[in-house]
Amino acid sequence: MFAIDVCNLPETGLSTDLIVIGLLTLVVGVFMTRWVRRSSGRLSIVIAPLLLVGGLTAVAAPSSCAETITAATTTTSAPTTSPNTTTSVATTTTSAPTTSPNTTTSVATTTTSAPTTTVAPTSTTTSTTTSTTTTTTSTTTTTTVAPLQVGSTGPGGGTIFYIDLTQPEGERYFEIACEGWNNSCDGRNDPEVMWGCDGDSISGATGTAIGTGPANTAAILAACSSRTNAAGVVDAYEKNGHTDWYLPSKDELNALCKWVHNDNVNTICNSNRAFDPLVNGRIIINSYWTSTQSSATDAYNLYFQQGDLGTYGKANVNFVRPIRRF
């Protein structure tokens, strides 16, 4: 077997070496044919045709080193710069023309596909939570109320004339009605009326101590039908929504008398019998009724000018001034 380099063929026609090889192969084939005819062995019969076929094939077959032009595929892949963009790469194939009838140009097509890159947009969600702090400022207004004392204005629009903290809650402060109480507190004189129930002994109206005035008044109202007497007119009085006014007992009226005179010394109002001026409450110098009965026909009264506490007939008239406690 022969190995001859026939890769440098011209673009057209056959090379001289190829022609020579073909002729030599034919000559060898002729000799081998003759030899085969003479040979009777199996090996000769097999080999001879193979050599002849091989020679003929070498003449007719195209060069194994035929020039192959491979078109280069140039792929330019532009960088993917934007989200959700798919870049497709076009493939260009160039085939060289076949210029020789005995030369086969095999064109290899190389296709390079750039990978398809899909860039998903990056979604950045920024959650901003604004916490609003509400500051509630509670303004507490503290009103300093001066403690109630003698001389302070009471809830009923009158004046506190006596305080007894030993009394039950709600009964410690005693208030006298305003001046001119029966005329919208216009400062007029107090009214003069009868005590009432003349000749009737009212057992429930004999209380003398401080705090017994309300019970005395209630007993008089229950025993006497008239509402124009001392207990009746006082009970009908109303001021600032307060209707709990009553006729003072003997000791309560004595406490009122001491306030009127600014008497902080004597147990019995103005017991020295001096003609001291009446300072507070615009009290008339004459006598006032108490709610304390002394008999069926008499009740206690107090003469403010001298502080004289005595009894007087129920059918007579005296001044009246309501008081209340809280």
Short mmCIF file of C-alpha atoms in Angstrom, two decimals:
data_model
loop_
_atom_site.label_atom_id
_atom_site.label_comp_id
_atom_site.label_asym_id
_atom_site.label_seq_id
_atom_site.Cartn_x
_atom_site.Cartn_y
_atom_site.Cartn_z
CA MET A 1 0.00 0.00 0.00
CA PHE A 2 1.09 3.48 -0.78
CA ALA A 3 0.62 6.67 1.27
CA ILE A 4 1.13 9.73 -0.83
CA ASP A 5 0.35 13.26 0.22
CA VAL A 6 -2.09 14.65 -2.36
CA CYS A 7 -3.48 17.46 -0.17
CA ASN A 8 -2.01 20.28 -2.21
CA LEU A 9 -4.17 19.96 -5.35
CA PRO A 10 -4.73 23.03 -7.40
CA GLU A 11 -8.14 24.58 -7.44
CA THR A 12 -8.88 23.06 -10.93
CA GLY A 13 -7.65 19.75 -12.61
CA LEU A 14 -5.80 16.65 -11.32
CA SER A 15 -2.26 16.62 -9.91
CA THR A 16 0.62 14.75 -11.67
CA ASP A 17 1.20 12.52 -8.64
CA LEU A 18 -2.39 11.37 -8.73
CA ILE A 19 -2.12 10.41 -12.42
CA VAL A 20 1.07 8.50 -11.77
CA ILE A 21 -0.45 6.60 -8.88
CA GLY A 22 -3.44 5.69 -11.00
CA LEU A 23 -1.27 4.33 -13.83
CA LEU A 24 0.87 2.37 -11.46
CA THR A 25 -2.20 0.91 -9.85
CA LEU A 26 -3.51 -0.18 -13.23
CA VAL A 27 -0.22 -1.81 -14.10
CA VAL A 28 -0.12 -3.62 -10.80
CA GLY A 29 -3.70 -4.67 -11.34
CA VAL A 30 -2.91 -6.15 -14.72
CA PHE A 31 -0.02 -8.15 -13.30
CA MET A 32 -2.09 -9.26 -10.40
CA THR A 33 -4.85 -10.39 -12.69
CA ARG A 34 -2.48 -12.60 -14.54
CA TRP A 35 -1.12 -13.94 -11.32
CA VAL A 36 -4.54 -14.69 -10.03
CA ARG A 37 -5.38 -16.62 -13.11
CA ARG A 38 -2.35 -18.74 -12.56
CA SER A 39 -2.87 -19.19 -8.86
CA SER A 40 -5.27 -21.70 -7.54
CA GLY A 41 -4.95 -20.81 -3.91
CA ARG A 42 -7.80 -19.24 -1.99
CA LEU A 43 -5.67 -16.48 -0.60
CA SER A 44 -4.65 -15.30 -4.00
CA ILE A 45 -8.19 -15.31 -5.21
CA VAL A 46 -9.23 -13.10 -2.28
CA ILE A 47 -6.34 -10.68 -2.24
CA ALA A 48 -6.18 -10.00 -5.94
CA PRO A 49 -9.65 -8.55 -6.31
CA LEU A 50 -9.12 -6.45 -3.22
CA LEU A 51 -5.98 -4.93 -4.63
CA LEU A 52 -7.66 -4.24 -7.95
CA VAL A 53 -10.64 -2.62 -6.29
CA GLY A 54 -8.36 -0.61 -4.07
CA GLY A 55 -6.46 0.72 -7.04
CA LEU A 56 -9.58 1.74 -8.88
CA THR A 57 -10.94 3.40 -5.77
CA ALA A 58 -7.80 5.41 -5.30
CA VAL A 59 -8.17 6.86 -8.79
CA ALA A 60 -11.84 7.70 -8.52
CA ALA A 61 -12.08 8.75 -4.86
CA PRO A 62 -11.72 12.44 -3.94
CA SER A 63 -8.80 13.46 -1.92
CA SER A 64 -9.20 12.72 1.74
CA CYS A 65 -7.50 15.93 2.45
CA ALA A 66 -9.94 17.97 0.42
CA GLU A 67 -10.00 21.50 1.52
CA THR A 68 -12.79 22.20 3.86
CA ILE A 69 -13.86 25.72 4.26
CA THR A 70 -15.66 26.27 7.45
CA ALA A 71 -17.46 29.45 7.61
CA ALA A 72 -16.80 31.19 10.82
CA THR A 73 -19.83 32.26 12.54
CA THR A 74 -19.40 35.52 14.21
CA THR A 75 -21.81 36.09 16.93
CA THR A 76 -21.90 39.33 18.66
CA SER A 77 -24.03 39.23 21.72
CA ALA A 78 -24.86 42.63 22.97
CA PRO A 79 -24.87 42.76 26.72
CA THR A 80 -28.20 42.59 28.23
CA THR A 81 -28.68 45.86 29.97
CA SER A 82 -32.33 46.08 30.72
CA PRO A 83 -34.65 43.83 32.68
CA ASN A 84 -36.97 41.45 30.87
CA THR A 85 -34.94 41.66 27.55
CA THR A 86 -34.16 38.47 25.59
CA THR A 87 -31.26 38.77 23.09
CA SER A 88 -31.38 36.48 20.06
CA VAL A 89 -28.10 35.99 18.10
CA ALA A 90 -28.34 35.70 14.33
CA THR A 91 -26.11 32.98 12.69
CA THR A 92 -24.32 33.80 9.43
CA THR A 93 -23.12 30.84 7.35
CA THR A 94 -20.80 31.33 4.38
CA SER A 95 -20.35 28.47 1.94
CA ALA A 96 -17.34 28.43 -0.34
CA PRO A 97 -18.13 27.49 -3.97
CA THR A 98 -17.01 24.16 -5.36
CA THR A 99 -14.46 24.93 -8.11
CA SER A 100 -13.25 21.48 -9.06
CA PRO A 101 -15.35 18.58 -10.22
CA ASN A 102 -13.16 16.19 -8.26
CA THR A 103 -13.03 18.34 -5.11
CA THR A 104 -15.81 18.34 -2.64
CA THR A 105 -15.87 21.25 -0.34
CA SER A 106 -17.64 20.38 2.79
CA VAL A 107 -18.94 23.36 4.61
CA ALA A 108 -19.29 22.92 8.32
CA THR A 109 -21.86 25.17 9.83
CA THR A 110 -21.13 26.14 13.32
CA THR A 111 -23.99 27.78 15.04
CA THR A 112 -23.23 29.49 18.24
CA SER A 113 -26.21 30.57 20.13
CA ALA A 114 -25.64 32.94 22.93
CA PRO A 115 -27.51 31.83 25.94
CA THR A 116 -30.75 33.60 26.40
CA THR A 117 -30.53 35.52 29.58
CA THR A 118 -33.67 36.76 31.09
CA VAL A 119 -33.04 39.24 33.78
CA ALA A 120 -36.04 39.53 36.01
CA PRO A 121 -36.46 43.00 37.34
CA THR A 122 -35.49 43.32 40.90
CA SER A 123 -38.45 44.63 42.71
CA THR A 124 -37.45 46.38 45.84
CA THR A 125 -40.31 47.20 48.11
CA THR A 126 -39.45 49.60 50.78
CA SER A 127 -42.04 49.60 53.48
CA THR A 128 -41.83 52.66 55.59
CA THR A 129 -43.93 52.59 58.69
CA THR A 130 -44.36 55.96 60.27
CA SER A 131 -45.30 55.60 63.85
CA THR A 132 -47.17 58.62 65.02
CA THR A 133 -46.96 59.08 68.71
CA THR A 134 -49.91 60.98 70.00
CA THR A 135 -49.16 62.66 73.22
CA THR A 136 -52.22 63.57 75.13
CA THR A 137 -51.57 66.22 77.63
CA SER A 138 -54.11 66.19 80.33
CA THR A 139 -54.33 69.52 82.00
CA THR A 140 -55.55 69.21 85.48
CA THR A 141 -56.85 72.41 86.85
CA THR A 142 -56.53 72.38 90.55
CA THR A 143 -58.81 74.85 92.18
CA THR A 144 -57.81 75.55 95.67
CA VAL A 145 -60.95 76.09 97.64
CA ALA A 146 -60.45 77.81 100.92
CA PRO A 147 -61.82 75.69 103.71
CA LEU A 148 -65.26 76.74 104.78
CA GLN A 149 -65.28 78.95 107.77
CA VAL A 150 -67.61 81.26 109.63
CA GLY A 151 -68.38 84.15 107.33
CA SER A 152 -68.02 82.11 104.09
CA THR A 153 -70.85 82.13 101.58
CA GLY A 154 -72.92 78.97 101.76
CA PRO A 155 -74.46 76.90 98.95
CA GLY A 156 -77.85 78.50 99.61
CA GLY A 157 -76.56 82.00 98.93
CA GLY A 158 -76.41 82.88 102.62
CA THR A 159 -73.58 83.06 105.13
CA ILE A 160 -72.07 80.36 107.33
CA PHE A 161 -72.50 81.57 110.90
CA TYR A 162 -71.65 78.45 112.86
CA ILE A 163 -69.57 75.27 112.43
CA ASP A 164 -69.84 72.20 114.61
CA LEU A 165 -67.58 69.40 113.40
CA THR A 166 -68.95 67.05 116.04
CA GLN A 167 -72.22 66.90 114.13
CA PRO A 168 -72.83 64.14 111.53
CA GLU A 169 -71.53 64.55 108.00
CA GLY A 170 -73.82 66.89 106.08
CA GLU A 171 -74.93 68.69 109.25
CA ARG A 172 -71.76 70.45 110.36
CA TYR A 173 -72.10 73.82 108.64
CA PHE A 174 -74.96 76.18 109.49
CA GLU A 175 -76.01 78.81 106.99
CA ILE A 176 -78.29 81.82 107.54
CA ALA A 177 -80.46 82.98 104.65
CA CYS A 178 -79.50 86.16 102.81
CA GLU A 179 -80.71 89.59 103.87
CA GLY A 180 -84.12 90.21 102.33
CA TRP A 181 -84.46 86.47 101.76
CA ASN A 182 -88.23 86.71 101.15
CA ASN A 183 -87.66 89.40 98.47
CA SER A 184 -84.97 87.82 96.31
CA CYS A 185 -82.21 88.81 98.74
CA ASP A 186 -82.77 92.52 98.15
CA GLY A 187 -81.65 93.44 101.69
CA ARG A 188 -85.06 94.31 103.04
CA ASN A 189 -86.13 93.65 106.60
CA ASP A 190 -87.14 90.17 107.66
CA PRO A 191 -90.90 89.48 107.81
CA GLU A 192 -92.86 89.47 111.08
CA VAL A 193 -95.27 86.58 111.64
CA MET A 194 -97.00 84.62 114.47
CA TRP A 195 -95.53 81.46 115.83
CA GLY A 196 -98.91 79.74 115.36
CA CYS A 197 -100.75 76.80 116.94
CA ASP A 198 -101.74 78.91 119.93
CA GLY A 199 -103.19 76.68 122.64
CA ASP A 200 -101.79 73.48 121.09
CA SER A 201 -99.01 71.67 122.84
CA ILE A 202 -96.71 70.20 120.23
CA SER A 203 -94.58 67.54 121.90
CA GLY A 204 -92.18 67.24 118.94
CA ALA A 205 -91.28 70.93 118.99
CA THR A 206 -89.51 71.10 122.36
CA GLY A 207 -85.91 70.54 121.20
CA THR A 208 -83.44 73.17 122.37
CA ALA A 209 -80.00 71.88 121.33
CA ILE A 210 -78.08 72.68 118.15
CA GLY A 211 -79.33 70.35 115.47
CA THR A 212 -82.90 70.00 116.74
CA GLY A 213 -84.33 72.81 114.63
CA PRO A 214 -85.34 70.62 111.63
CA ALA A 215 -87.33 68.22 113.87
CA ASN A 216 -89.05 71.10 115.67
CA THR A 217 -90.05 72.70 112.39
CA ALA A 218 -91.39 69.44 110.99
CA ALA A 219 -93.48 68.89 114.12
CA ILE A 220 -94.97 72.38 113.91
CA LEU A 221 -95.84 71.91 110.24
CA ALA A 222 -97.52 68.63 111.06
CA ALA A 223 -99.57 70.11 113.93
CA CYS A 224 -100.56 73.44 112.41
CA SER A 225 -102.58 73.73 109.23
CA SER A 226 -101.61 77.34 108.59
CA ARG A 227 -98.68 78.01 106.28
CA THR A 228 -98.49 81.70 107.12
CA ASN A 229 -97.02 81.13 110.57
CA ALA A 230 -93.25 81.17 111.36
CA ALA A 231 -92.56 77.52 110.47
CA GLY A 232 -94.73 77.70 107.32
CA VAL A 233 -93.08 80.73 105.67
CA VAL A 234 -89.59 79.46 106.46
CA ASP A 235 -90.33 75.98 105.09
CA ALA A 236 -91.61 77.50 101.82
CA TYR A 237 -88.31 79.28 101.11
CA GLU A 238 -86.10 78.05 98.28
CA LYS A 239 -82.72 79.37 97.11
CA ASN A 240 -80.17 77.95 94.67
CA GLY A 241 -82.17 74.77 94.54
CA HIS A 242 -82.09 74.25 98.28
CA THR A 243 -85.42 73.78 100.05
CA ASP A 244 -84.18 72.39 103.37
CA TRP A 245 -84.55 75.65 105.29
CA TYR A 246 -86.04 75.55 108.82
CA LEU A 247 -86.79 77.66 111.88
CA PRO A 248 -83.78 77.53 114.31
CA SER A 249 -84.04 75.96 117.74
CA LYS A 250 -83.28 77.98 120.90
CA ASP A 251 -79.53 77.07 120.96
CA GLU A 252 -79.17 77.53 117.22
CA LEU A 253 -80.65 81.03 117.44
CA ASN A 254 -78.24 81.74 120.35
CA ALA A 255 -75.30 80.72 118.10
CA LEU A 256 -76.65 83.05 115.41
CA CYS A 257 -76.86 85.89 117.93
CA LYS A 258 -73.22 85.40 118.94
CA TRP A 259 -72.15 85.66 115.29
CA VAL A 260 -74.22 88.82 114.83
CA HIS A 261 -72.41 90.42 117.78
CA ASN A 262 -69.01 88.86 117.11
CA ASP A 263 -69.33 87.41 120.59
CA ASN A 264 -66.66 84.77 121.06
CA VAL A 265 -66.57 85.03 124.87
CA ASN A 266 -70.01 84.41 126.31
CA THR A 267 -71.92 81.13 126.24
CA ILE A 268 -75.20 83.00 126.16
CA CYS A 269 -75.22 85.66 123.50
CA ASN A 270 -74.37 89.07 124.97
CA SER A 271 -75.06 87.89 128.47
CA ASN A 272 -73.39 90.96 129.95
CA ARG A 273 -76.46 92.87 128.76
CA ALA A 274 -74.33 95.50 127.03
CA PHE A 275 -75.90 97.23 124.10
CA ASP A 276 -73.31 96.02 121.62
CA PRO A 277 -73.84 96.80 117.95
CA LEU A 278 -75.27 94.15 115.65
CA VAL A 279 -72.42 93.59 113.17
CA ASN A 280 -73.35 90.71 110.93
CA GLY A 281 -76.39 89.49 109.04
CA ARG A 282 -78.38 92.69 109.14
CA ILE A 283 -80.51 91.32 111.92
CA ILE A 284 -83.23 93.56 113.32
CA ILE A 285 -82.58 94.61 116.88
CA ASN A 286 -85.94 93.29 117.99
CA SER A 287 -86.69 89.67 118.86
CA TYR A 288 -86.83 86.60 116.57
CA TRP A 289 -88.79 83.39 116.91
CA THR A 290 -87.19 80.04 117.71
CA SER A 291 -88.77 76.68 116.82
CA THR A 292 -88.69 75.60 120.46
CA GLN A 293 -92.06 75.54 122.21
CA SER A 294 -92.18 76.32 125.94
CA SER A 295 -95.89 75.61 126.49
CA ALA A 296 -99.17 75.28 124.65
CA THR A 297 -99.42 79.06 124.44
CA ASP A 298 -95.79 80.22 124.44
CA ALA A 299 -92.55 79.67 122.47
CA TYR A 300 -89.01 80.90 122.94
CA ASN A 301 -87.78 84.06 121.33
CA LEU A 302 -84.49 85.99 121.48
CA TYR A 303 -84.03 89.70 121.70
CA PHE A 304 -80.94 90.41 119.61
CA GLN A 305 -80.14 93.85 120.90
CA GLN A 306 -79.40 92.63 124.42
CA GLY A 307 -79.21 88.92 123.80
CA ASP A 308 -82.21 88.39 126.06
CA LEU A 309 -83.62 84.86 125.66
CA GLY A 310 -87.19 84.48 126.91
CA THR A 311 -90.68 83.29 126.00
CA TYR A 312 -93.47 84.99 124.15
CA GLY A 313 -97.09 84.22 123.30
CA LYS A 314 -97.59 82.15 120.14
CA ALA A 315 -100.26 84.54 118.90
CA ASN A 316 -97.81 87.47 118.86
CA VAL A 317 -95.57 88.43 115.95
CA ASN A 318 -91.79 88.30 115.82
CA PHE A 319 -89.21 88.42 113.04
CA VAL A 320 -88.07 85.19 111.36
CA ARG A 321 -84.92 84.23 109.47
CA PRO A 322 -84.47 80.76 107.90
CA ILE A 323 -81.33 78.71 108.42
CA ARG A 324 -80.11 75.40 106.95
CA ARG A 325 -77.29 72.97 107.58
CA PHE A 326 -75.10 70.97 105.22
#
